[in-house]
Coordinates of C-alpha atoms in Angstrom, one line a residue:
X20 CA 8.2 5.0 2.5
X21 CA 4.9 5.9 4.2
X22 CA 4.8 7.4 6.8
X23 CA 0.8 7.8 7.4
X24 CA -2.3 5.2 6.8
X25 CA -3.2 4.0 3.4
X26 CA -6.6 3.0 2.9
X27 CA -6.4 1.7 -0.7
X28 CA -7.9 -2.0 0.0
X29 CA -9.5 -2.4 -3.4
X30 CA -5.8 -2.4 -4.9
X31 CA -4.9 -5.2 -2.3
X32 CA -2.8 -7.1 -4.9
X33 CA -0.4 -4.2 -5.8
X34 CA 0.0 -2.7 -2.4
X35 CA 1.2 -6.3 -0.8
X36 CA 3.5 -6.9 -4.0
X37 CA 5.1 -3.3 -3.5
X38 CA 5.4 -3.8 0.2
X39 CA 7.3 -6.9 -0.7
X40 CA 9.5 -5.2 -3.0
X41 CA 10.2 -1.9 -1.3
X42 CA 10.2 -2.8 2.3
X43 CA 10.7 -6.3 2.6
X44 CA 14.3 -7.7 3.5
X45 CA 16.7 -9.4 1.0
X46 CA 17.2 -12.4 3.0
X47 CA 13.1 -13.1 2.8
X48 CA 11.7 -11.3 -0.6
X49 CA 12.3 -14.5 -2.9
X50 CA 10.6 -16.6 -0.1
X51 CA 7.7 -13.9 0.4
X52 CA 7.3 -13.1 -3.1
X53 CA 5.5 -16.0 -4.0
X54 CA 3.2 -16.0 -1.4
X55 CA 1.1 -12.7 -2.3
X56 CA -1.5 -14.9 -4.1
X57 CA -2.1 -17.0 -1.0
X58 CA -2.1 -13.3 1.4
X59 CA -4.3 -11.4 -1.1
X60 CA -6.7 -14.2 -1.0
X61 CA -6.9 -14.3 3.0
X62 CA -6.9 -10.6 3.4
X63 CA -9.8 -10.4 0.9
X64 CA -11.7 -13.1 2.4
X65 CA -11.3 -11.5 5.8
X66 CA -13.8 -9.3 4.2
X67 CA -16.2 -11.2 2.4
X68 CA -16.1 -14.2 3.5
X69 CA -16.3 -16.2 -0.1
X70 CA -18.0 -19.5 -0.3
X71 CA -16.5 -21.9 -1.7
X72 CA -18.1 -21.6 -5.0
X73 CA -16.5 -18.0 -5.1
X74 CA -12.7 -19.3 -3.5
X75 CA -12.7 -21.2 -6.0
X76 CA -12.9 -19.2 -8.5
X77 CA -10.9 -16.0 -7.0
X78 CA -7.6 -17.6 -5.8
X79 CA -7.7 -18.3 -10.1
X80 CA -8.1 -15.1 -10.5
X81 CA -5.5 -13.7 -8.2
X82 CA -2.9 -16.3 -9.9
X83 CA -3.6 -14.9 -13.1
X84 CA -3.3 -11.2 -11.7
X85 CA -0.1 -12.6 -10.1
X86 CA 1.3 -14.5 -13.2
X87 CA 0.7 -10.5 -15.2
X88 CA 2.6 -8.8 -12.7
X89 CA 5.6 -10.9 -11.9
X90 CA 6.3 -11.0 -15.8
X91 CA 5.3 -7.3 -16.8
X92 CA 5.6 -5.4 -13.2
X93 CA 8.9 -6.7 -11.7
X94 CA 10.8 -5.5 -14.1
X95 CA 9.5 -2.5 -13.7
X96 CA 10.2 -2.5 -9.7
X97 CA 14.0 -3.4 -11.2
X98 CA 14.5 -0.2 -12.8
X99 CA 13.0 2.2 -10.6
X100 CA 15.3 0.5 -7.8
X101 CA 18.6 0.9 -10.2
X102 CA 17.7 4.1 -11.0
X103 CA 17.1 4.8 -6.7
X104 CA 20.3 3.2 -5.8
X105 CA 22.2 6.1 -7.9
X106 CA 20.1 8.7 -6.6
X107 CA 20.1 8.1 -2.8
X108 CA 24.2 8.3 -2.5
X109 CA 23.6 12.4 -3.5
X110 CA 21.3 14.9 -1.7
X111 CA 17.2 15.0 -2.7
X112 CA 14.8 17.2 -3.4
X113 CA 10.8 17.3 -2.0
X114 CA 10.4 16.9 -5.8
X115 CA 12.5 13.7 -6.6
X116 CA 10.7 12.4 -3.8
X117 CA 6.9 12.9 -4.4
X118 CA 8.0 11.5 -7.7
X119 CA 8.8 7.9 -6.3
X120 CA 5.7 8.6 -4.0
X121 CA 3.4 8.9 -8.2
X122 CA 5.7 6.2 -10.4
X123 CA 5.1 3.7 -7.2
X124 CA 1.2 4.5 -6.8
X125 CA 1.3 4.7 -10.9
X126 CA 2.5 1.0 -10.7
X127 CA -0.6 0.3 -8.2
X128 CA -2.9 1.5 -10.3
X129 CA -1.7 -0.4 -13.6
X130 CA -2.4 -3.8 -11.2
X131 CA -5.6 -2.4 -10.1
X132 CA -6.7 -2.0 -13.3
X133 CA -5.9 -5.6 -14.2
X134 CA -7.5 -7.1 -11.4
X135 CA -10.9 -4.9 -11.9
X136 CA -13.0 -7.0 -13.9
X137 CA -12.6 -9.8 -11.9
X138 CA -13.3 -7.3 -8.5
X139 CA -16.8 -6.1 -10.6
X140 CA -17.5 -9.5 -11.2
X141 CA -17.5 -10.5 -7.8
X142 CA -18.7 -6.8 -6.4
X143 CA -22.1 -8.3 -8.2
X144 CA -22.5 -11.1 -6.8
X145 CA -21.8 -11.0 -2.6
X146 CA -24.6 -11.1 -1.1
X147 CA -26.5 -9.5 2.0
X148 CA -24.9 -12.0 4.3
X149 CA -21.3 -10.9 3.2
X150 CA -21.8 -7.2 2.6
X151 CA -22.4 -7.6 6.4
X152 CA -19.4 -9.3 6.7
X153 CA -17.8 -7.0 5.3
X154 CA -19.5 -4.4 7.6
X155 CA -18.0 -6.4 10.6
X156 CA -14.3 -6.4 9.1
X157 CA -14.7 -2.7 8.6
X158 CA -15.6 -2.0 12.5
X159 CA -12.5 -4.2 13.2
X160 CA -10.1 -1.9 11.0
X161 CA -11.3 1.1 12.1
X162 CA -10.6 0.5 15.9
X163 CA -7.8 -0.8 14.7
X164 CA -7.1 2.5 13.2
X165 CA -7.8 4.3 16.7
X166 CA -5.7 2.4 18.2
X167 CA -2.7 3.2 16.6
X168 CA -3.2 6.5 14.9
X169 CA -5.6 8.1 17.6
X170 CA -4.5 7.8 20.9
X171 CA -6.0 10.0 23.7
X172 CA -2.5 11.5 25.1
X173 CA -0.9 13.2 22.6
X174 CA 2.1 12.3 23.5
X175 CA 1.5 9.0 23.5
X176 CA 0.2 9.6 19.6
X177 CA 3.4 11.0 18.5
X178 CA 5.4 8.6 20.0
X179 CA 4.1 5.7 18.0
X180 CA 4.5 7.9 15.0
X181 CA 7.8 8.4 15.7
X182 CA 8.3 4.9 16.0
X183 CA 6.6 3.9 13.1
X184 CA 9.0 6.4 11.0
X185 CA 11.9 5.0 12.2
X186 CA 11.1 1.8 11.5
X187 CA 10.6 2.7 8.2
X188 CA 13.9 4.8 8.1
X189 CA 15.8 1.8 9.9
X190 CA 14.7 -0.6 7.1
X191 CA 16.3 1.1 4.7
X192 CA 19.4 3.0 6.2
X193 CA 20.0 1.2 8.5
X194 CA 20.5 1.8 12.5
X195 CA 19.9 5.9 13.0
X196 CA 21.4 7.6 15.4
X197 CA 19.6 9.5 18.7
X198 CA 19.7 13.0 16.9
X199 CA 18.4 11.4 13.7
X200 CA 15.4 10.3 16.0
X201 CA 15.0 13.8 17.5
X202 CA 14.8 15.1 14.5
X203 CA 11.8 13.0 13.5
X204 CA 10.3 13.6 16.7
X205 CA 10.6 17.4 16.0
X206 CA 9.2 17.1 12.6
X207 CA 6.2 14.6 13.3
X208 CA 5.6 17.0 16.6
X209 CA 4.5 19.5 13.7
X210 CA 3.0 17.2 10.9
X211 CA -0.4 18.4 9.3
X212 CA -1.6 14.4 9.6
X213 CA -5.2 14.9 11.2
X214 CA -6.6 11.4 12.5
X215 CA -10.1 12.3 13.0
X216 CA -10.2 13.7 9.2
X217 CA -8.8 11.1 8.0
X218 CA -10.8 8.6 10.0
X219 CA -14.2 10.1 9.7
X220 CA -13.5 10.4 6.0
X221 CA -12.7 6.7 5.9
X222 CA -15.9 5.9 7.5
X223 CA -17.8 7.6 5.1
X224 CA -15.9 6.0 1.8
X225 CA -16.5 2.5 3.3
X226 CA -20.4 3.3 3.4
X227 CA -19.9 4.6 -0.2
X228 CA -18.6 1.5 -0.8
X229 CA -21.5 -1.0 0.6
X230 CA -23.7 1.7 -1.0
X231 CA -22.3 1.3 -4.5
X232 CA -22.2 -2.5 -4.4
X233 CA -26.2 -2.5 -3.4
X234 CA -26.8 0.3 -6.0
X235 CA -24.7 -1.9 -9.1
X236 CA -26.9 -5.2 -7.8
X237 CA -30.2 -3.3 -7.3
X238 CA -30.0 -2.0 -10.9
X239 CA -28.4 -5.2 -12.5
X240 CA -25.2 -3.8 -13.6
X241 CA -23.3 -4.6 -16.3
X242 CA -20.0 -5.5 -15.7
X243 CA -18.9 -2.9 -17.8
X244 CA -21.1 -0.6 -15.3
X245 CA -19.5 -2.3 -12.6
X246 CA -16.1 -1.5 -13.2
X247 CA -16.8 2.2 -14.0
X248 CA -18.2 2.7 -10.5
X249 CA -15.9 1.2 -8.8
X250 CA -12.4 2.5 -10.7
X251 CA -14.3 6.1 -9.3
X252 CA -14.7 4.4 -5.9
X253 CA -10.6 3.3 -6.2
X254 CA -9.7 7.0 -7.7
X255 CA -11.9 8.7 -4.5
X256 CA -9.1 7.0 -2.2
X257 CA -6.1 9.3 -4.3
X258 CA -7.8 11.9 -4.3
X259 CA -11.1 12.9 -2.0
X260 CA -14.2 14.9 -3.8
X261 CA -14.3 16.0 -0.4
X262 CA -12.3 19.3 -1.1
X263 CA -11.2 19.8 2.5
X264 CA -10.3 15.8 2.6
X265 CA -8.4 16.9 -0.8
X266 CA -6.7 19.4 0.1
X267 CA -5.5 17.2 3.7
X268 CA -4.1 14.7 1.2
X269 CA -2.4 17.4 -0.8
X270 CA -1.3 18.7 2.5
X271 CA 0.2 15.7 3.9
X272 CA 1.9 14.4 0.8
X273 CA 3.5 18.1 0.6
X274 CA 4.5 17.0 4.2
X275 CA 5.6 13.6 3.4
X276 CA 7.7 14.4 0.3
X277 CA 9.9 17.2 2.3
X278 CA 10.2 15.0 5.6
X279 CA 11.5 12.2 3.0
X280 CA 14.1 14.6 1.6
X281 CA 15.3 16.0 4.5
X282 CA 15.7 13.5 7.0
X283 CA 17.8 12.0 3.7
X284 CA 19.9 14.9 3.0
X285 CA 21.0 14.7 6.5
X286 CA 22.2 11.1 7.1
X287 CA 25.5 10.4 6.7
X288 CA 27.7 8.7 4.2
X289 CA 27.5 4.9 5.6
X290 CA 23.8 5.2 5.8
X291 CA 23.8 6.4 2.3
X292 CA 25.9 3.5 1.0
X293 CA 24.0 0.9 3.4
X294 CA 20.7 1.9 1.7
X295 CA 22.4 1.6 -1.8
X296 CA 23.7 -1.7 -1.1
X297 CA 19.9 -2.6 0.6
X298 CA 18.5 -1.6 -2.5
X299 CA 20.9 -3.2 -5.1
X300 CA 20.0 -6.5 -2.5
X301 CA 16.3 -5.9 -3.6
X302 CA 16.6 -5.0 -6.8
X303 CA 19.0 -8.2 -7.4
X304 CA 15.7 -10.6 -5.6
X305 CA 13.2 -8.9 -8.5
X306 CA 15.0 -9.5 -11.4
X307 CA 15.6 -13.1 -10.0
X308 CA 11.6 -13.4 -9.5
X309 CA 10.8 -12.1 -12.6
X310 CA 12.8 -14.6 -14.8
X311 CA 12.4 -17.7 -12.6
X312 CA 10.0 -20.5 -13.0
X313 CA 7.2 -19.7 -10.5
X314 CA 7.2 -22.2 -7.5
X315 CA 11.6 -22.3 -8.1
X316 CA 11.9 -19.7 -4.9
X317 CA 9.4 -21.2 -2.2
X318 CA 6.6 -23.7 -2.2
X319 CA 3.8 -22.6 -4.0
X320 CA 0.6 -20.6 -2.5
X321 CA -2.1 -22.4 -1.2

């Protein structure tokens, strides 16, 4: 459940298959499911604009990504949610908690990883018109970005990170009542999240980015090269070789973990049992997507 920014776009394929799983409703995951090939494709054109050459070429791509992980990944997602239905009817610690926060970014990386070569492949061939592009669609997230995480009233800042928490909360637990929301309100009040850190940082990893991408074309990388430098580029976005950045992630995961575990340790019973039957919903929708004939839950991806 996050409750700050995550900035990992190179993983683009994992992250919108485990928002599907984790925060999407069971009414709508077996219809939204299937469409991740079709949203990871727009979301990555968004950046670089592919011609048609290059479309053609990554929405194959992205179905064979797809195919890998709704085979080997889902049933993965099963388990961890099976194994999270039995644990969120007792009390949890920080430390249960940061470790759904690894196995789910463990799970990222595994589809990272198999999507790499084909993101080096292409990383070497955009060219100056697209890296501009890409430039553009990076202006457009990061006032994006201001917008919601860095408000000018402070008061107006913490109220939309109170309401993004408990939308979050709400989505799993259900409705929370107005001293749950109090609560939050008194824990974000004092959270170590810094927006300017985190968005000057940003700024500077997506020039690292354009700057790698020039550097791999400039010296005719191999694709072999090519992947190298950019899983370094993926791991920078973990964890910062900025040590203050570093120690901010650290920081704020510390954070995160604890606010998790508390605000869970005090709901009550119902909430408890509503987010066990939520996630035995979910976990019900993966195994049915895993063993189904792609296509047999929604039309397919265009």
């Amino acid at each position: 459940m996050r409750l700050f920014p995550s900035f990992a776009k190179a993983r683009i394929i994992g992250v919108l298959a485990l928002c599907v799983v984790l925060l999407a409703g069971c009414s709508v995951l077996r219809i939204t499911y299937p469409q991740v090939p079709a949203l990871a494709y727009w979301m990555i054109d968004n950046y670089v604009d592919f011609t048609s050459a290059q479309a053609t070429r990554v929405r194959e791509q992205i179905g064979q990504v797809y195919a890998w992980h709704r085979s080997t990944q889902l049933p993965v997602y099963a388990a961890l949610l099976q194994r999270g239905r039995s644990e969120i009817v007792a009390d949890v610690t920080p430390a249960q908690v940061c470790r759904w926060w690894d196995e789910i970014a463990a799970q990222a990386n595994k589809t990272f990883e198999q999507a790499l070569p084909a993101i080096a492949e292409h990383a070497l061939t955009l060219d100056a018109e697209q890296l501009a592009h890409m430039q553009t669609r990076f202006d457009k997230t990061n006032a994006d970005f201001r917008k919601d995480y860095m408000q000018a009233d402070r008061k107006d800042r913490l109220k939309e990170a109170v309401n993004r928490a408990v939308d979050r909360m709400e989505t799993l637990y259900g409705s929370i009542d107005d001293k749950q929301r109090e609560w939050i309100t008194r824990e974000l009040a004092a959270s170590p999240f810094d927006a300017e850190l985190w968005f000057t940082d940003r700024v500077a990893r997506q020039q690292v980015v354009l700057q790698t991408v020039r550097r791999l074309q400039r010296e005719r990388a191999s694709p072999a090269q090519a992947q190298a430098a950019l899983r370094v580029l993926a791991d920078q976005v973990q964890y910062s070789p900025n040590p203050v950045m570093r120690e901010a992630q650290e920081r704020v995961k510390s954070y995160g973990c604890d606010f998790g575990a508390r605000f869970h340790n005090g709901t009550t019973k119902k909430q408890r049992q509503a987010a066990a039957e939520r996630l035995k919903g979910w976990e019900d929708d993966v195994r049915a997507l895993a063993t189904e004939p792609r296509g047999a839950s929604g039309p397919p991806p265009t």
